[in-house]
mmCIF file with all atom_site columns, C-alpha atoms in Angstrom:
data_model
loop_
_atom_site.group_PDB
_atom_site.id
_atom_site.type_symbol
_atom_site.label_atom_id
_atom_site.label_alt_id
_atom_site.label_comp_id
_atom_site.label_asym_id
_atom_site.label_entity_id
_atom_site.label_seq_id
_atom_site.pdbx_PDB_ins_code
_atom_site.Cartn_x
_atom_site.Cartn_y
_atom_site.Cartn_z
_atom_site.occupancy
_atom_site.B_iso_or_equiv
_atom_site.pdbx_formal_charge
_atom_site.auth_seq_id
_atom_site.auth_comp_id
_atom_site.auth_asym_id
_atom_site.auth_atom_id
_atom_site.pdbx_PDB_model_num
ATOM 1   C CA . UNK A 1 1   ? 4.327   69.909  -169.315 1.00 76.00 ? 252 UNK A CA 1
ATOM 2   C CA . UNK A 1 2   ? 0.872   67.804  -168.473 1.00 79.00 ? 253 UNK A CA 1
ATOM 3   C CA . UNK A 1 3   ? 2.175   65.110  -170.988 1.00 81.00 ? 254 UNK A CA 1
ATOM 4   C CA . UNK A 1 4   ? 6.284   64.933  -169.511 1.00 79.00 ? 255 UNK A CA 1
ATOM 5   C CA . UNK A 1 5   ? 3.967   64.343  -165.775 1.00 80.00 ? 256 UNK A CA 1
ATOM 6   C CA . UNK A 1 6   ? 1.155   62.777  -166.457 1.00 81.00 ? 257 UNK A CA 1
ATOM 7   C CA . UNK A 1 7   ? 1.816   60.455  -169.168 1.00 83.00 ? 258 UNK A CA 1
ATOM 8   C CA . UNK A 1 8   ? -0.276  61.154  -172.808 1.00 86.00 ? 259 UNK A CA 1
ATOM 9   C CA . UNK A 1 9   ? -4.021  61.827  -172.471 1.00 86.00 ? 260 UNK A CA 1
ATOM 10  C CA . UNK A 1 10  ? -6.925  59.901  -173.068 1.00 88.00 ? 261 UNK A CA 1
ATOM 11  C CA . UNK A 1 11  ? -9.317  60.647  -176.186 1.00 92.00 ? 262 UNK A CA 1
ATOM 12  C CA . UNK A 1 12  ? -11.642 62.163  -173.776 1.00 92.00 ? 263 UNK A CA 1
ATOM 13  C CA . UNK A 1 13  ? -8.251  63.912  -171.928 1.00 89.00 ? 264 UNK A CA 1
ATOM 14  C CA . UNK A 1 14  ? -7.292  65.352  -175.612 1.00 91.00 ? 265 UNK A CA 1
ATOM 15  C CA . UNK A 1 15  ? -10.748 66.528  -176.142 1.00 94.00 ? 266 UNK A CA 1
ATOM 16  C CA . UNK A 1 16  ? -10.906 68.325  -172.328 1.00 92.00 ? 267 UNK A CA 1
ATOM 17  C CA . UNK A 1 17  ? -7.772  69.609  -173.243 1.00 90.00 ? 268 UNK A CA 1
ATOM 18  C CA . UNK A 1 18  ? -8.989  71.409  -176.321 1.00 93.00 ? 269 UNK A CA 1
ATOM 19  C CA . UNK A 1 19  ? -11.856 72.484  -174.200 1.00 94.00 ? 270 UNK A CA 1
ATOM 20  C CA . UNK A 1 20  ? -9.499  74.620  -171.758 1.00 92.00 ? 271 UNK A CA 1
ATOM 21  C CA . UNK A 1 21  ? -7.122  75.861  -174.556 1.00 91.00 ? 272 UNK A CA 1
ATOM 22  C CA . UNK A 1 22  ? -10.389 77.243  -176.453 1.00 93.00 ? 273 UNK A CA 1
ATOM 23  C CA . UNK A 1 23  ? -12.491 78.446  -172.798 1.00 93.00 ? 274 UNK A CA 1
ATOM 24  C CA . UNK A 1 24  ? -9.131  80.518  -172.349 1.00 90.00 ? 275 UNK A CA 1
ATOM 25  C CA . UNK A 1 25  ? -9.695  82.267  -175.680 1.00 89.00 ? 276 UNK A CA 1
ATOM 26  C CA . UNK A 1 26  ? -12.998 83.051  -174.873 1.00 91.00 ? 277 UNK A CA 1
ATOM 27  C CA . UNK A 1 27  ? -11.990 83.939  -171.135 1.00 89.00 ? 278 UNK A CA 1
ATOM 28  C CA . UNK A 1 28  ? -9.635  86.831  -172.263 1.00 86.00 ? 279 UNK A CA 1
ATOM 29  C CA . UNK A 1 29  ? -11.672 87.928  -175.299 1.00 87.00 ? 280 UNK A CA 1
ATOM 30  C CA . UNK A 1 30  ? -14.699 89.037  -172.787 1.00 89.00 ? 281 UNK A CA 1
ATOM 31  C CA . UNK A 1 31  ? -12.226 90.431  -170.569 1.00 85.00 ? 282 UNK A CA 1
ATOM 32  C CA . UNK A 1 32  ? -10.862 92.475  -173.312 1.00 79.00 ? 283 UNK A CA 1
ATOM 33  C CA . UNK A 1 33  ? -13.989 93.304  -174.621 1.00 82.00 ? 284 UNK A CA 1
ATOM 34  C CA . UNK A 1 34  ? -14.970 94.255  -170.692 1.00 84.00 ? 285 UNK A CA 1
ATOM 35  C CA . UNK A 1 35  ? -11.768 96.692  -171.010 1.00 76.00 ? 286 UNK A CA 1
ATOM 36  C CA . UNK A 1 36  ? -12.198 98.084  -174.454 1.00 74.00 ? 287 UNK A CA 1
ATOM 37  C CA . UNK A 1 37  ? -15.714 99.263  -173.659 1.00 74.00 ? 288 UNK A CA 1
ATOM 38  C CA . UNK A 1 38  ? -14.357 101.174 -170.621 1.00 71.00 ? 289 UNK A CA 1
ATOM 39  C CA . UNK A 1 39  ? -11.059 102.903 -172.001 1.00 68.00 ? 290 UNK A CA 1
ATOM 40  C CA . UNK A 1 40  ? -10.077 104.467 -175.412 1.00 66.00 ? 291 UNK A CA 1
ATOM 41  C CA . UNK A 1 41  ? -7.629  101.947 -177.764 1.00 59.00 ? 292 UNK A CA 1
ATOM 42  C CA . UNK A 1 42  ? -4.978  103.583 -179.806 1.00 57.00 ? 293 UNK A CA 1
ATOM 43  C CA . UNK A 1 43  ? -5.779  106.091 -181.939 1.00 56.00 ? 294 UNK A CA 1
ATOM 44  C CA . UNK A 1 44  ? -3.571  104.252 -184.834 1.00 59.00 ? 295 UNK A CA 1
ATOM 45  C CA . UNK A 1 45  ? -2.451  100.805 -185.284 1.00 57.00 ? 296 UNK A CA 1
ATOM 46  C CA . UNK A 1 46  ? 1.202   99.270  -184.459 1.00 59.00 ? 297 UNK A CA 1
ATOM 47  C CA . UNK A 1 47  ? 2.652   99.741  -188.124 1.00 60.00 ? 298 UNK A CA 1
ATOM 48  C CA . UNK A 1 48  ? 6.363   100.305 -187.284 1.00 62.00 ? 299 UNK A CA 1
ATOM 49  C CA . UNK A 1 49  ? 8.672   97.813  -187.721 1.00 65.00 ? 300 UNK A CA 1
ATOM 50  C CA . UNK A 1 50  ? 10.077  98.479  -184.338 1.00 65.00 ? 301 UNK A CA 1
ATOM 51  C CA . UNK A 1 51  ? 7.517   98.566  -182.394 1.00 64.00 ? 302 UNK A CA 1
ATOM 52  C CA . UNK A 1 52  ? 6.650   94.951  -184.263 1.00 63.00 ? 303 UNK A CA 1
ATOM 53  C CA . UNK A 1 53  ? 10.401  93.601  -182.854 1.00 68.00 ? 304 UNK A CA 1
ATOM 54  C CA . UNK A 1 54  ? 9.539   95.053  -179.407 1.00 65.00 ? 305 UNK A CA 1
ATOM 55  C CA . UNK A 1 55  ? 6.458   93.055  -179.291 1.00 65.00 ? 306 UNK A CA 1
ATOM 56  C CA . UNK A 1 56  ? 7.772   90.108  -180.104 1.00 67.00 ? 307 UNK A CA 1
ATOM 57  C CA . UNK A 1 57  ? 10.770  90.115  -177.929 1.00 68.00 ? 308 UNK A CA 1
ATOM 58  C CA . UNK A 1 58  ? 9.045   90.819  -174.951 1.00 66.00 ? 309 UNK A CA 1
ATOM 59  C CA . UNK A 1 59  ? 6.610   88.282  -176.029 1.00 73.00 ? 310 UNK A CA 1
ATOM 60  C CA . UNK A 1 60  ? 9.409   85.528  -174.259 1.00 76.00 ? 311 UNK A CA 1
ATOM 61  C CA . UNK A 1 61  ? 7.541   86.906  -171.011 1.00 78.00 ? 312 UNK A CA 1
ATOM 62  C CA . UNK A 1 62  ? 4.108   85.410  -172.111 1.00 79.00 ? 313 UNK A CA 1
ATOM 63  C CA . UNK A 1 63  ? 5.331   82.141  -172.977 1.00 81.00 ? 314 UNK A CA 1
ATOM 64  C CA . UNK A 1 64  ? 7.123   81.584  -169.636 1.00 82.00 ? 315 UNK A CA 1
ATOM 65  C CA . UNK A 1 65  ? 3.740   82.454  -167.548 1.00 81.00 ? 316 UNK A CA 1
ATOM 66  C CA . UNK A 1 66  ? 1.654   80.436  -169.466 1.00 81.00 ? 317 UNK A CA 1
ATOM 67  C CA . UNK A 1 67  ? 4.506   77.540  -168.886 1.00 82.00 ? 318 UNK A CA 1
ATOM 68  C CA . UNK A 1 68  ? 5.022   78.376  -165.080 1.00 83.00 ? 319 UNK A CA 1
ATOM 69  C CA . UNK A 1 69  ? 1.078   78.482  -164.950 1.00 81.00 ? 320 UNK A CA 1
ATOM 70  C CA . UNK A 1 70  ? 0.280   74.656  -166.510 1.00 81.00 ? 321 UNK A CA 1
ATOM 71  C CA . UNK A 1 71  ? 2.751   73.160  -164.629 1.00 81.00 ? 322 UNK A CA 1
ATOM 72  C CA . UNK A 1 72  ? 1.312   74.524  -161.598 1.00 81.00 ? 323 UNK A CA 1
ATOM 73  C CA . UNK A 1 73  ? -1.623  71.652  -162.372 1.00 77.00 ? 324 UNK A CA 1
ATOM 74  C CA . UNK A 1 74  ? 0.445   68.638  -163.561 1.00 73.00 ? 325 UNK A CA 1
ATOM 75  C CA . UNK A 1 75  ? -0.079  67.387  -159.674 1.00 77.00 ? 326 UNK A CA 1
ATOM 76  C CA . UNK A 1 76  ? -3.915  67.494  -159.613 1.00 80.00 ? 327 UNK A CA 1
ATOM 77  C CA . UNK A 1 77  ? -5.627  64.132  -159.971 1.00 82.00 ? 328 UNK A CA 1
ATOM 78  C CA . UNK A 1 78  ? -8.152  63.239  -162.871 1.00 85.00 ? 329 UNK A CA 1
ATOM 79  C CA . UNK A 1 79  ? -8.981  65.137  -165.926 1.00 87.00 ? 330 UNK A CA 1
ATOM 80  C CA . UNK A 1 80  ? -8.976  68.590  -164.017 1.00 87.00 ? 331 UNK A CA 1
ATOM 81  C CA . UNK A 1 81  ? -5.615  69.374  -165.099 1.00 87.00 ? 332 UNK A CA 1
ATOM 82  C CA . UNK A 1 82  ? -6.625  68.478  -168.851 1.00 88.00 ? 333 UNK A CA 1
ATOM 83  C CA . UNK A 1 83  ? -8.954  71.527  -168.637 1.00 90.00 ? 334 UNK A CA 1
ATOM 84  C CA . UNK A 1 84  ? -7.281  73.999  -166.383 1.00 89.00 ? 335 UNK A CA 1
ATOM 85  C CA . UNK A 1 85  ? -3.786  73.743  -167.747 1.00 88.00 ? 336 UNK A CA 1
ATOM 86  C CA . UNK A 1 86  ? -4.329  74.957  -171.219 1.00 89.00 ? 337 UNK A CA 1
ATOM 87  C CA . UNK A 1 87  ? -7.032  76.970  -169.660 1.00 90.00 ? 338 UNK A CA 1
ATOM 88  C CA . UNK A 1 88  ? -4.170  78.870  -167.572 1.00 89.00 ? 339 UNK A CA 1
ATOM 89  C CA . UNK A 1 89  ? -1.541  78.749  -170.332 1.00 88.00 ? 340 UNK A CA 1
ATOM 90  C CA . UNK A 1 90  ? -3.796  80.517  -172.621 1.00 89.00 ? 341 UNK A CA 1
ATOM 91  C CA . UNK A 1 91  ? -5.249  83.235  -170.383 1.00 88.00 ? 342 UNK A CA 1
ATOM 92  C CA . UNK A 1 92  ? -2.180  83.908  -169.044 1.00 84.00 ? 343 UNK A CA 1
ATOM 93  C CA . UNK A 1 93  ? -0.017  84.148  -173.150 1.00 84.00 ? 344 UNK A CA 1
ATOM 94  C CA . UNK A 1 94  ? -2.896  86.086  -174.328 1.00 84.00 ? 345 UNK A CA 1
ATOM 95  C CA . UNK A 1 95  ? -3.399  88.807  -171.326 1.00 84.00 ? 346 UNK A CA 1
ATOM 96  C CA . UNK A 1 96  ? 0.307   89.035  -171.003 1.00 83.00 ? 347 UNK A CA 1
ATOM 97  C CA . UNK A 1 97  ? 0.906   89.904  -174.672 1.00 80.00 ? 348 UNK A CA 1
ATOM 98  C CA . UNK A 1 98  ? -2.451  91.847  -175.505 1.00 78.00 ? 349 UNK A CA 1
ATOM 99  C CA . UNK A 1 99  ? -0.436  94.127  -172.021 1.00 80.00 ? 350 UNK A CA 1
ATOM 100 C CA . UNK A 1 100 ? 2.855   94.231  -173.669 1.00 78.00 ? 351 UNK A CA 1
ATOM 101 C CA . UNK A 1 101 ? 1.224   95.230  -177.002 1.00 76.00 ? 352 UNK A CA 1
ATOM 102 C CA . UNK A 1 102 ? -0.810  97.904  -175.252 1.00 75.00 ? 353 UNK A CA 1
ATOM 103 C CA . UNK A 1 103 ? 2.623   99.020  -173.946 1.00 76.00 ? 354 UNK A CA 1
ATOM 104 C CA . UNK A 1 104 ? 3.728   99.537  -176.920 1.00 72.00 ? 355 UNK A CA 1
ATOM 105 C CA . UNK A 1 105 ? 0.768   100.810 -178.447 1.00 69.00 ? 356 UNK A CA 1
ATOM 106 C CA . UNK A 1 106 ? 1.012   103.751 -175.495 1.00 70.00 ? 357 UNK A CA 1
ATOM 107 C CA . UNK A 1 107 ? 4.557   104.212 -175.647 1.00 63.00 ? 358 UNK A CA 1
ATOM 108 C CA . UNK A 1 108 ? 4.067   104.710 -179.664 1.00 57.00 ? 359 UNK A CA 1
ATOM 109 C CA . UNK A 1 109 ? 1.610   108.216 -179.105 1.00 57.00 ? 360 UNK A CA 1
#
């Protein structure tokens, strides 16, 4: 999406980018670590083979947020978008599946 607008980054532009990608990683680790502390997890992992497909279907969800969410920045000016974008994109794959998997997860007891 930042690429199609704004034309391919810079060396610097590729590195911010990696910076954003990885920061969103981090950003929804501590969050879940911020939740896990605070509630109980499942009692036993997701090991049925449906409960697998549902994940995965629902996982077409995540990837359209974290699309709808970078191209929200491909109008900013400078290498703000470089970090934000894949900052957004991540958060938003990652929280959105680590819910749908919790979903399942629940709807599995």
């Amino acid at each position: 999406m930042l690429v199609r607008a704004r034309g391919a980054p810079s060396t610097a532009g590729a590195f911010i980018f990696a910076a954003g990608a990885i920061a969103g990683f981090c950003l929804i680790d501590q969050l879940l670590d911020l939740l896990s502390a605070e509630t109980l997890g499942p009692t036993k992992p997701i090991n049925r083979c449906q409960d697998r497909v549902l994940a995965g279907r629902v996982r077409l969800v995540a990837v359209g947020a974290a699309l709808g969410a970078v191209s929200l920045f491909d109008d900013i000016y400078g290498w703000v978008p470089w970090l934000v974008g894949p900052l957004a994109a991540t958060a938003h794959c990652l929280l959105i599946a680590s819910v749908q998997l919790a979903a399942v997860a629940v709807g599995d007891r």
